[in-house]
Amino acid sequence: EVQVLESGGGLVQPGGSLRLSCAASGFTFITYGMSWVRQAPGKGLEWVSAISTSGGSTYYADSVKGRFTIFRDNSKNTLYLQMNSLRAEDTAVYFCAKGTQCDYWGQGTPVTVSS
Amino acid sequence: DVVVTQSPLSLPVTLGQPASISCRSSQGLVHSDGNTYLNWFQQRPGQSPRRLIYKVSYRDSGVPDRFSGSGSGTEFTLTISRVESEDVGVYYCMQGTHWPRTFGQGTKVEIK
């Protein structure tokens, strides 16, 4: 059974940092690109970032470019999102999704940026 | 960036009746590999999104056959042939051809 389990969310002050993790199982992780998508409270889905199978290619939404970094550890079947210089508008539930077409989603981890 | 526009944003439907959602992209979605990467997602209240349709018209495993996708170029449609109560939620399209990926605003389906 495919599973992706996000963790690492929480409350952080503006300007702070947070690292999200996504533990994958039930599929051959190294053969899939991976994605992060977020959803602000009461709002729609916003694509955030994606990464290729090897990690050699990464892609970002303009809203997070230069502040967020996506990377993966294929030996641990884990995807990460390093979030720096956080802003109030980054407050959202962050979902990890399998593939660059987001074919399977986790339950999400909430991130709140507030003083 | 490719702008993806859904309509309507709210769709009251009668149980057992059909429903259609439109998704339009500001650029064509044919990839250099020949595929058109247009996906549809369902998000039920309080749940994570679930992909229903990929490459315009292919249903994901376990998706009821009352859901169908169609379209080409820049115009796409999700159709529910007979709406059931479990179909209540928000539906999103997402273009998966160009970087960055972009979602439509979402269409809220509710029962009249």
PDB file of N, CA and C in Angstrom, chain A residues 2-102:
ATOM      1  N   VAL A   2       0.595   2.146  -0.926  1.00  0.00           N
ATOM      2  CA  VAL A   2       1.335   3.406  -0.996  1.00  0.00           C
ATOM      3  C   VAL A   2       1.036   4.260   0.228  1.00  0.00           C
ATOM      4  N   GLN A   3       2.083   4.758   0.846  1.00  0.00           N
ATOM      5  CA  GLN A   3       1.908   5.679   1.972  1.00  0.00           C
ATOM      6  C   GLN A   3       2.943   6.790   1.891  1.00  0.00           C
ATOM      7  N   VAL A   4       2.514   8.011   2.156  1.00  0.00           N
ATOM      8  CA  VAL A   4       3.426   9.133   2.346  1.00  0.00           C
ATOM      9  C   VAL A   4       2.987   9.826   3.622  1.00  0.00           C
ATOM     10  N   LEU A   5       3.933  10.024   4.519  1.00  0.00           N
ATOM     11  CA  LEU A   5       3.609  10.550   5.844  1.00  0.00           C
ATOM     12  C   LEU A   5       4.451  11.782   6.122  1.00  0.00           C
ATOM     13  N   GLU A   6       3.767  12.937   6.190  1.00  0.00           N
ATOM     14  CA  GLU A   6       4.457  14.192   6.438  1.00  0.00           C
ATOM     15  C   GLU A   6       4.643  14.425   7.936  1.00  0.00           C
ATOM     16  N   SER A   7       5.700  15.133   8.259  1.00  0.00           N
ATOM     17  CA  SER A   7       5.954  15.533   9.642  1.00  0.00           C
ATOM     18  C   SER A   7       6.808  16.792   9.640  1.00  0.00           C
ATOM     19  N   GLY A   8       6.922  17.401  10.816  1.00  0.00           N
ATOM     20  CA  GLY A   8       7.794  18.554  10.959  1.00  0.00           C
ATOM     21  C   GLY A   8       7.103  19.894  11.024  1.00  0.00           C
ATOM     22  N   GLY A   9       5.783  19.904  10.826  1.00  0.00           N
ATOM     23  CA  GLY A   9       5.073  21.168  10.888  1.00  0.00           C
ATOM     24  C   GLY A   9       4.987  21.697  12.309  1.00  0.00           C
ATOM     25  N   GLY A  10       4.547  22.939  12.431  1.00  0.00           N
ATOM     26  CA  GLY A  10       4.416  23.541  13.753  1.00  0.00           C
ATOM     27  C   GLY A  10       4.289  25.040  13.674  1.00  0.00           C
ATOM     28  N   LEU A  11       4.436  25.664  14.835  1.00  0.00           N
ATOM     29  CA  LEU A  11       4.346  27.122  14.944  1.00  0.00           C
ATOM     30  C   LEU A  11       5.753  27.715  14.888  1.00  0.00           C
ATOM     31  N   VAL A  12       5.921  28.712  14.037  1.00  0.00           N
ATOM     32  CA  VAL A  12       7.223  29.356  13.895  1.00  0.00           C
ATOM     33  C   VAL A  12       7.018  30.853  13.735  1.00  0.00           C
ATOM     34  N   GLN A  13       7.954  31.633  14.222  1.00  0.00           N
ATOM     35  CA  GLN A  13       7.847  33.083  14.102  1.00  0.00           C
ATOM     36  C   GLN A  13       8.220  33.548  12.698  1.00  0.00           C
ATOM     37  N   PRO A  14       7.689  34.665  12.280  1.00  0.00           N
ATOM     38  CA  PRO A  14       8.093  35.230  10.977  1.00  0.00           C
ATOM     39  C   PRO A  14       9.609  35.386  10.911  1.00  0.00           C
ATOM     40  N   GLY A  15      10.164  34.993   9.766  1.00  0.00           N
ATOM     41  CA  GLY A  15      11.601  35.025   9.588  1.00  0.00           C
ATOM     42  C   GLY A  15      12.291  33.751  10.006  1.00  0.00           C
ATOM     43  N   GLY A  16      11.554  32.861  10.639  1.00  0.00           N
ATOM     44  CA  GLY A  16      12.137  31.617  11.121  1.00  0.00           C
ATOM     45  C   GLY A  16      12.215  30.540  10.054  1.00  0.00           C
ATOM     46  N   SER A  17      12.679  29.362  10.480  1.00  0.00           N
ATOM     47  CA  SER A  17      12.878  28.240   9.575  1.00  0.00           C
ATOM     48  C   SER A  17      12.184  26.992  10.100  1.00  0.00           C
ATOM     49  N   LEU A  18      11.907  26.093   9.181  1.00  0.00           N
ATOM     50  CA  LEU A  18      11.280  24.820   9.518  1.00  0.00           C
ATOM     51  C   LEU A  18      11.662  23.822   8.433  1.00  0.00           C
ATOM     52  N   ARG A  19      11.836  22.570   8.815  1.00  0.00           N
ATOM     53  CA  ARG A  19      12.106  21.531   7.831  1.00  0.00           C
ATOM     54  C   ARG A  19      11.009  20.484   7.902  1.00  0.00           C
ATOM     55  N   LEU A  20      10.339  20.283   6.792  1.00  0.00           N
ATOM     56  CA  LEU A  20       9.318  19.255   6.695  1.00  0.00           C
ATOM     57  C   LEU A  20       9.923  17.973   6.132  1.00  0.00           C
ATOM     58  N   SER A  21       9.397  16.850   6.579  1.00  0.00           N
ATOM     59  CA  SER A  21       9.815  15.546   6.064  1.00  0.00           C
ATOM     60  C   SER A  21       8.613  14.791   5.530  1.00  0.00           C
ATOM     61  N   CYS A  22       8.868  13.912   4.603  1.00  0.00           N
ATOM     62  CA  CYS A  22       7.822  13.055   4.040  1.00  0.00           C
ATOM     63  C   CYS A  22       8.405  11.659   3.882  1.00  0.00           C
ATOM     64  N   ALA A  23       7.957  10.743   4.704  1.00  0.00           N
ATOM     65  CA  ALA A  23       8.435   9.355   4.653  1.00  0.00           C
ATOM     66  C   ALA A  23       7.547   8.551   3.725  1.00  0.00           C
ATOM     67  N   ALA A  24       8.164   7.938   2.739  1.00  0.00           N
ATOM     68  CA  ALA A  24       7.411   7.216   1.721  1.00  0.00           C
ATOM     69  C   ALA A  24       7.584   5.710   1.875  1.00  0.00           C
ATOM     70  N   SER A  25       6.530   4.971   1.567  1.00  0.00           N
ATOM     71  CA  SER A  25       6.591   3.519   1.594  1.00  0.00           C
ATOM     72  C   SER A  25       5.548   2.950   0.646  1.00  0.00           C
ATOM     73  N   GLY A  26       5.717   1.662   0.316  1.00  0.00           N
ATOM     74  CA  GLY A  26       4.743   0.995  -0.537  1.00  0.00           C
ATOM     75  C   GLY A  26       4.969   1.194  -2.019  1.00  0.00           C
ATOM     76  N   PHE A  27       6.037   1.887  -2.395  1.00  0.00           N
ATOM     77  CA  PHE A  27       6.391   2.029  -3.798  1.00  0.00           C
ATOM     78  C   PHE A  27       7.905   2.254  -3.889  1.00  0.00           C
ATOM     79  N   THR A  28       8.442   2.116  -5.082  1.00  0.00           N
ATOM     80  CA  THR A  28       9.881   2.265  -5.287  1.00  0.00           C
ATOM     81  C   THR A  28      10.207   3.747  -5.374  1.00  0.00           C
ATOM     82  N   PHE A  29      10.562   4.310  -4.235  1.00  0.00           N
ATOM     83  CA  PHE A  29      10.720   5.757  -4.088  1.00  0.00           C
ATOM     84  C   PHE A  29      11.670   6.347  -5.130  1.00  0.00           C
ATOM     85  N   ILE A  30      12.765   5.664  -5.374  1.00  0.00           N
ATOM     86  CA  ILE A  30      13.812   6.208  -6.235  1.00  0.00           C
ATOM     87  C   ILE A  30      13.356   6.374  -7.679  1.00  0.00           C
ATOM     88  N   THR A  31      12.257   5.758  -8.055  1.00  0.00           N
ATOM     89  CA  THR A  31      11.788   5.836  -9.439  1.00  0.00           C
ATOM     90  C   THR A  31      10.707   6.902  -9.647  1.00  0.00           C
ATOM     91  N   TYR A  32      10.418   7.652  -8.598  1.00  0.00           N
ATOM     92  CA  TYR A  32       9.374   8.678  -8.715  1.00  0.00           C
ATOM     93  C   TYR A  32       9.893  10.060  -8.339  1.00  0.00           C
ATOM     94  N   GLY A  33       9.556  11.070  -9.163  1.00  0.00           N
ATOM     95  CA  GLY A  33       9.668  12.430  -8.696  1.00  0.00           C
ATOM     96  C   GLY A  33       8.682  12.619  -7.563  1.00  0.00           C
ATOM     97  N   MET A  34       8.841  13.716  -6.814  1.00  0.00           N
ATOM     98  CA  MET A  34       7.958  13.976  -5.681  1.00  0.00           C
ATOM     99  C   MET A  34       7.606  15.452  -5.641  1.00  0.00           C
ATOM    100  N   SER A  35       6.501  15.753  -4.966  1.00  0.00           N
ATOM    101  CA  SER A  35       5.994  17.119  -4.961  1.00  0.00           C
ATOM    102  C   SER A  35       5.556  17.557  -3.566  1.00  0.00           C
ATOM    103  N   TRP A  36       5.553  18.869  -3.369  1.00  0.00           N
ATOM    104  CA  TRP A  36       4.928  19.497  -2.198  1.00  0.00           C
ATOM    105  C   TRP A  36       3.834  20.442  -2.702  1.00  0.00           C
ATOM    106  N   VAL A  37       2.690  20.384  -2.050  1.00  0.00           N
ATOM    107  CA  VAL A  37       1.561  21.255  -2.348  1.00  0.00           C
ATOM    108  C   VAL A  37       1.036  21.772  -1.011  1.00  0.00           C
ATOM    109  N   ARG A  38       0.603  23.023  -0.981  1.00  0.00           N
ATOM    110  CA  ARG A  38       0.083  23.561   0.274  1.00  0.00           C
ATOM    111  C   ARG A  38      -1.323  24.110   0.105  1.00  0.00           C
ATOM    112  N   GLN A  39      -1.988  24.253   1.248  1.00  0.00           N
ATOM    113  CA  GLN A  39      -3.354  24.764   1.260  1.00  0.00           C
ATOM    114  C   GLN A  39      -3.518  25.680   2.468  1.00  0.00           C
ATOM    115  N   ALA A  40      -3.619  26.958   2.209  1.00  0.00           N
ATOM    116  CA  ALA A  40      -3.844  27.930   3.274  1.00  0.00           C
ATOM    117  C   ALA A  40      -5.250  27.738   3.844  1.00  0.00           C
ATOM    118  N   PRO A  41      -5.473  28.152   5.070  1.00  0.00           N
ATOM    119  CA  PRO A  41      -6.784  27.934   5.704  1.00  0.00           C
ATOM    120  C   PRO A  41      -7.936  28.463   4.861  1.00  0.00           C
ATOM    121  N   GLY A  42      -8.872  27.582   4.537  1.00  0.00           N
ATOM    122  CA  GLY A  42     -10.046  27.974   3.780  1.00  0.00           C
ATOM    123  C   GLY A  42      -9.800  28.296   2.316  1.00  0.00           C
ATOM    124  N   LYS A  43      -8.604  28.010   1.833  1.00  0.00           N
ATOM    125  CA  LYS A  43      -8.247  28.358   0.462  1.00  0.00           C
ATOM    126  C   LYS A  43      -8.034  27.118  -0.401  1.00  0.00           C
ATOM    127  N   GLY A  44      -7.683  27.336  -1.653  1.00  0.00           N
ATOM    128  CA  GLY A  44      -7.452  26.257  -2.592  1.00  0.00           C
ATOM    129  C   GLY A  44      -6.043  25.697  -2.514  1.00  0.00           C
ATOM    130  N   LEU A  45      -5.758  24.797  -3.429  1.00  0.00           N
ATOM    131  CA  LEU A  45      -4.455  24.150  -3.475  1.00  0.00           C
ATOM    132  C   LEU A  45      -3.446  25.028  -4.207  1.00  0.00           C
ATOM    133  N   GLU A  46      -2.226  25.083  -3.670  1.00  0.00           N
ATOM    134  CA  GLU A  46      -1.138  25.833  -4.301  1.00  0.00           C
ATOM    135  C   GLU A  46       0.067  24.915  -4.445  1.00  0.00           C
ATOM    136  N   TRP A  47       0.473  24.663  -5.651  1.00  0.00           N
ATOM    137  CA  TRP A  47       1.680  23.869  -5.893  1.00  0.00           C
ATOM    138  C   TRP A  47       2.903  24.640  -5.385  1.00  0.00           C
ATOM    139  N   VAL A  48       3.801  23.952  -4.683  1.00  0.00           N
ATOM    140  CA  VAL A  48       4.949  24.602  -4.057  1.00  0.00           C
ATOM    141  C   VAL A  48       6.266  24.219  -4.739  1.00  0.00           C
ATOM    142  N   SER A  49       6.504  22.912  -4.892  1.00  0.00           N
ATOM    143  CA  SER A  49       7.822  22.491  -5.353  1.00  0.00           C
ATOM    144  C   SER A  49       7.783  21.048  -5.798  1.00  0.00           C
ATOM    145  N   ALA A  50       8.742  20.670  -6.628  1.00  0.00           N
ATOM    146  CA  ALA A  50       8.876  19.282  -7.048  1.00  0.00           C
ATOM    147  C   ALA A  50      10.346  18.959  -7.278  1.00  0.00           C
ATOM    148  N   ILE A  51      10.640  17.669  -7.293  1.00  0.00           N
ATOM    149  CA  ILE A  51      12.022  17.218  -7.454  1.00  0.00           C
ATOM    150  C   ILE A  51      12.049  15.960  -8.308  1.00  0.00           C
ATOM    151  N   SER A  52      13.095  15.811  -9.083  1.00  0.00           N
ATOM    152  CA  SER A  52      13.246  14.638  -9.938  1.00  0.00           C
ATOM    153  C   SER A  52      13.675  13.419  -9.133  1.00  0.00           C
ATOM    154  N   THR A  53      13.747  12.291  -9.794  1.00  0.00           N
ATOM    155  CA  THR A  53      14.066  11.040  -9.110  1.00  0.00           C
ATOM    156  C   THR A  53      15.418  11.088  -8.401  1.00  0.00           C
ATOM    157  N   SER A  54      16.406  11.650  -9.069  1.00  0.00           N
ATOM    158  CA  SER A  54      17.758  11.690  -8.506  1.00  0.00           C
ATOM    159  C   SER A  54      17.974  12.883  -7.585  1.00  0.00           C
ATOM    160  N   GLY A  55      17.085  13.852  -7.698  1.00  0.00           N
ATOM    161  CA  GLY A  55      17.276  15.099  -6.953  1.00  0.00           C
ATOM    162  C   GLY A  55      18.035  16.128  -7.754  1.00  0.00           C
ATOM    163  N   GLY A  56      18.430  15.772  -8.965  1.00  0.00           N
ATOM    164  CA  GLY A  56      19.231  16.676  -9.763  1.00  0.00           C
ATOM    165  C   GLY A  56      18.460  17.845 -10.352  1.00  0.00           C
ATOM    166  N   SER A  57      17.154  17.696 -10.459  1.00  0.00           N
ATOM    167  CA  SER A  57      16.309  18.783 -10.968  1.00  0.00           C
ATOM    168  C   SER A  57      15.275  19.148  -9.917  1.00  0.00           C
ATOM    169  N   THR A  58      15.171  20.433  -9.651  1.00  0.00           N
ATOM    170  CA  THR A  58      14.196  20.922  -8.680  1.00  0.00           C
ATOM    171  C   THR A  58      13.415  22.081  -9.286  1.00  0.00           C
ATOM    172  N   TYR A  59      12.181  22.244  -8.834  1.00  0.00           N
ATOM    173  CA  TYR A  59      11.277  23.244  -9.383  1.00  0.00           C
ATOM    174  C   TYR A  59      10.536  23.910  -8.225  1.00  0.00           C
ATOM    175  N   TYR A  60      10.269  25.219  -8.377  1.00  0.00           N
ATOM    176  CA  TYR A  60       9.638  25.974  -7.300  1.00  0.00           C
ATOM    177  C   TYR A  60       8.588  26.937  -7.835  1.00  0.00           C
ATOM    178  N   ALA A  61       7.578  27.180  -7.014  1.00  0.00           N
ATOM    179  CA  ALA A  61       6.657  28.272  -7.276  1.00  0.00           C
ATOM    180  C   ALA A  61       7.392  29.584  -7.025  1.00  0.00           C
ATOM    181  N   ASP A  62       7.013  30.622  -7.746  1.00  0.00           N
ATOM    182  CA  ASP A  62       7.661  31.925  -7.570  1.00  0.00           C
ATOM    183  C   ASP A  62       7.533  32.418  -6.130  1.00  0.00           C
ATOM    184  N   SER A  63       6.437  32.063  -5.482  1.00  0.00           N
ATOM    185  CA  SER A  63       6.166  32.554  -4.128  1.00  0.00           C
ATOM    186  C   SER A  63       7.152  32.017  -3.088  1.00  0.00           C
ATOM    187  N   VAL A  64       7.873  30.939  -3.407  1.00  0.00           N
ATOM    188  CA  VAL A  64       8.794  30.351  -2.430  1.00  0.00           C
ATOM    189  C   VAL A  64      10.227  30.282  -2.939  1.00  0.00           C
ATOM    190  N   LYS A  65      10.429  30.633  -4.189  1.00  0.00           N
ATOM    191  CA  LYS A  65      11.765  30.531  -4.789  1.00  0.00           C
ATOM    192  C   LYS A  65      12.768  31.386  -4.013  1.00  0.00           C
ATOM    193  N   GLY A  66      13.912  30.793  -3.707  1.00  0.00           N
ATOM    194  CA  GLY A  66      14.938  31.494  -2.951  1.00  0.00           C
ATOM    195  C   GLY A  66      14.792  31.356  -1.454  1.00  0.00           C
ATOM    196  N   ARG A  67      13.640  30.877  -0.988  1.00  0.00           N
ATOM    197  CA  ARG A  67      13.420  30.709   0.457  1.00  0.00           C
ATOM    198  C   ARG A  67      13.270  29.238   0.840  1.00  0.00           C
ATOM    199  N   PHE A  68      12.675  28.446  -0.053  1.00  0.00           N
ATOM    200  CA  PHE A  68      12.444  27.029   0.215  1.00  0.00           C
ATOM    201  C   PHE A  68      13.408  26.186  -0.622  1.00  0.00           C
ATOM    202  N   THR A  69      13.798  25.046  -0.071  1.00  0.00           N
ATOM    203  CA  THR A  69      14.640  24.099  -0.782  1.00  0.00           C
ATOM    204  C   THR A  69      14.067  22.695  -0.642  1.00  0.00           C
ATOM    205  N   ILE A  70      13.847  22.051  -1.766  1.00  0.00           N
ATOM    206  CA  ILE A  70      13.376  20.675  -1.761  1.00  0.00           C
ATOM    207  C   ILE A  70      14.575  19.752  -1.983  1.00  0.00           C
ATOM    208  N   PHE A  71      14.609  18.656  -1.251  1.00  0.00           N
ATOM    209  CA  PHE A  71      15.660  17.674  -1.478  1.00  0.00           C
ATOM    210  C   PHE A  71      15.162  16.323  -0.990  1.00  0.00           C
ATOM    211  N   ARG A  72      15.893  15.294  -1.321  1.00  0.00           N
ATOM    212  CA  ARG A  72      15.466  13.937  -0.989  1.00  0.00           C
ATOM    213  C   ARG A  72      16.659  13.086  -0.594  1.00  0.00           C
ATOM    214  N   ASP A  73      16.379  12.060   0.198  1.00  0.00           N
ATOM    215  CA  ASP A  73      17.379  11.061   0.562  1.00  0.00           C
ATOM    216  C   ASP A  73      16.821   9.711   0.120  1.00  0.00           C
ATOM    217  N   ASN A  74      17.264   9.247  -1.016  1.00  0.00           N
ATOM    218  CA  ASN A  74      16.723   8.003  -1.564  1.00  0.00           C
ATOM    219  C   ASN A  74      17.109   6.781  -0.723  1.00  0.00           C
ATOM    220  N   SER A  75      18.170   6.881   0.070  1.00  0.00           N
ATOM    221  CA  SER A  75      18.549   5.757   0.936  1.00  0.00           C
ATOM    222  C   SER A  75      17.577   5.627   2.110  1.00  0.00           C
ATOM    223  N   LYS A  76      16.861   6.710   2.404  1.00  0.00           N
ATOM    224  CA  LYS A  76      15.900   6.708   3.517  1.00  0.00           C
ATOM    225  C   LYS A  76      14.462   6.816   3.032  1.00  0.00           C
ATOM    226  N   ASN A  77      14.253   6.802   1.726  1.00  0.00           N
ATOM    227  CA  ASN A  77      12.900   6.963   1.161  1.00  0.00           C
ATOM    228  C   ASN A  77      12.186   8.178   1.742  1.00  0.00           C
ATOM    229  N   THR A  78      12.895   9.271   1.829  1.00  0.00           N
ATOM    230  CA  THR A  78      12.345  10.452   2.481  1.00  0.00           C
ATOM    231  C   THR A  78      12.553  11.694   1.625  1.00  0.00           C
ATOM    232  N   LEU A  79      11.508  12.499   1.570  1.00  0.00           N
ATOM    233  CA  LEU A  79      11.500  13.792   0.891  1.00  0.00           C
ATOM    234  C   LEU A  79      11.511  14.879   1.950  1.00  0.00           C
ATOM    235  N   TYR A  80      12.147  16.001   1.636  1.00  0.00           N
ATOM    236  CA  TYR A  80      12.229  17.106   2.590  1.00  0.00           C
ATOM    237  C   TYR A  80      11.843  18.422   1.929  1.00  0.00           C
ATOM    238  N   LEU A  81      11.446  19.368   2.776  1.00  0.00           N
ATOM    239  CA  LEU A  81      11.265  20.744   2.339  1.00  0.00           C
ATOM    240  C   LEU A  81      11.848  21.636   3.429  1.00  0.00           C
ATOM    241  N   GLN A  82      12.951  22.276   3.112  1.00  0.00           N
ATOM    242  CA  GLN A  82      13.557  23.235   4.029  1.00  0.00           C
ATOM    243  C   GLN A  82      12.957  24.596   3.743  1.00  0.00           C
ATOM    244  N   MET A  83      12.345  25.183   4.768  1.00  0.00           N
ATOM    245  CA  MET A  83      11.649  26.452   4.596  1.00  0.00           C
ATOM    246  C   MET A  83      12.341  27.507   5.450  1.00  0.00           C
ATOM    247  N   ASN A  84      12.897  28.509   4.806  1.00  0.00           N
ATOM    248  CA  ASN A  84      13.572  29.606   5.490  1.00  0.00           C
ATOM    249  C   ASN A  84      12.836  30.916   5.257  1.00  0.00           C
ATOM    250  N   SER A  85      13.173  31.914   6.047  1.00  0.00           N
ATOM    251  CA  SER A  85      12.581  33.254   5.908  1.00  0.00           C
ATOM    252  C   SER A  85      11.058  33.172   5.812  1.00  0.00           C
ATOM    253  N   LEU A  86      10.470  32.439   6.725  1.00  0.00           N
ATOM    254  CA  LEU A  86       9.032  32.193   6.663  1.00  0.00           C
ATOM    255  C   LEU A  86       8.230  33.451   6.902  1.00  0.00           C
ATOM    256  N   ARG A  87       7.102  33.529   6.210  1.00  0.00           N
ATOM    257  CA  ARG A  87       6.203  34.676   6.273  1.00  0.00           C
ATOM    258  C   ARG A  87       4.820  34.209   6.717  1.00  0.00           C
ATOM    259  N   ALA A  88       4.017  35.159   7.145  1.00  0.00           N
ATOM    260  CA  ALA A  88       2.660  34.821   7.561  1.00  0.00           C
ATOM    261  C   ALA A  88       1.893  34.123   6.438  1.00  0.00           C
ATOM    262  N   GLU A  89       2.138  34.536   5.219  1.00  0.00           N
ATOM    263  CA  GLU A  89       1.414  33.954   4.079  1.00  0.00           C
ATOM    264  C   GLU A  89       1.846  32.532   3.737  1.00  0.00           C
ATOM    265  N   ASP A  90       2.867  32.027   4.421  1.00  0.00           N
ATOM    266  CA  ASP A  90       3.258  30.622   4.249  1.00  0.00           C
ATOM    267  C   ASP A  90       2.440  29.695   5.153  1.00  0.00           C
ATOM    268  N   THR A  91       1.607  30.272   6.007  1.00  0.00           N
ATOM    269  CA  THR A  91       0.750  29.475   6.876  1.00  0.00           C
ATOM    270  C   THR A  91      -0.188  28.615   6.032  1.00  0.00           C
ATOM    271  N   ALA A  92      -0.123  27.308   6.234  1.00  0.00           N
ATOM    272  CA  ALA A  92      -0.886  26.382   5.403  1.00  0.00           C
ATOM    273  C   ALA A  92      -0.685  24.956   5.905  1.00  0.00           C
ATOM    274  N   VAL A  93      -1.508  24.061   5.405  1.00  0.00           N
ATOM    275  CA  VAL A  93      -1.221  22.639   5.519  1.00  0.00           C
ATOM    276  C   VAL A  93      -0.367  22.263   4.314  1.00  0.00           C
ATOM    277  N   TYR A  94       0.744  21.583   4.584  1.00  0.00           N
ATOM    278  CA  TYR A  94       1.664  21.192   3.529  1.00  0.00           C
ATOM    279  C   TYR A  94       1.498  19.700   3.256  1.00  0.00           C
ATOM    280  N   PHE A  95       1.192  19.392   1.999  1.00  0.00           N
ATOM    281  CA  PHE A  95       1.008  18.013   1.571  1.00  0.00           C
ATOM    282  C   PHE A  95       2.208  17.551   0.758  1.00  0.00           C
ATOM    283  N   CYS A  96       2.598  16.334   1.011  1.00  0.00           N
ATOM    284  CA  CYS A  96       3.570  15.637   0.175  1.00  0.00           C
ATOM    285  C   CYS A  96       2.776  14.785  -0.811  1.00  0.00           C
ATOM    286  N   ALA A  97       3.205  14.751  -2.059  1.00  0.00           N
ATOM    287  CA  ALA A  97       2.490  13.960  -3.061  1.00  0.00           C
ATOM    288  C   ALA A  97       3.476  13.149  -3.882  1.00  0.00           C
ATOM    289  N   LYS A  98       3.079  11.958  -4.197  1.00  0.00           N
ATOM    290  CA  LYS A  98       3.904  11.048  -5.012  1.00  0.00           C
ATOM    291  C   LYS A  98       3.858  11.481  -6.469  1.00  0.00           C
ATOM    292  N   GLY A  99       5.025  11.572  -7.054  1.00  0.00           N
ATOM    293  CA  GLY A  99       5.092  11.893  -8.469  1.00  0.00           C
ATOM    294  C   GLY A  99       4.983  13.377  -8.755  1.00  0.00           C
ATOM    295  N   THR A 100       5.330  13.742  -9.962  1.00  0.00           N
ATOM    296  CA  THR A 100       5.193  15.148 -10.359  1.00  0.00           C
ATOM    297  C   THR A 100       3.810  15.432 -10.920  1.00  0.00           C
ATOM    298  N   GLN A 101       2.979  14.393 -10.972  1.00  0.00           N
ATOM    299  CA  GLN A 101       1.566  14.560 -11.307  1.00  0.00           C
ATOM    300  C   GLN A 101       0.668  14.337 -10.077  1.00  0.00           C
ATOM    301  N   CYS A 102       1.318  14.230  -8.899  1.00  0.00           N
ATOM    302  CA  CYS A 102       0.594  14.177  -7.628  1.00  0.00           C
ATOM    303  C   CYS A 102      -0.443  13.069  -7.590  1.00  0.00           C
TER     304      CYS A 102
END
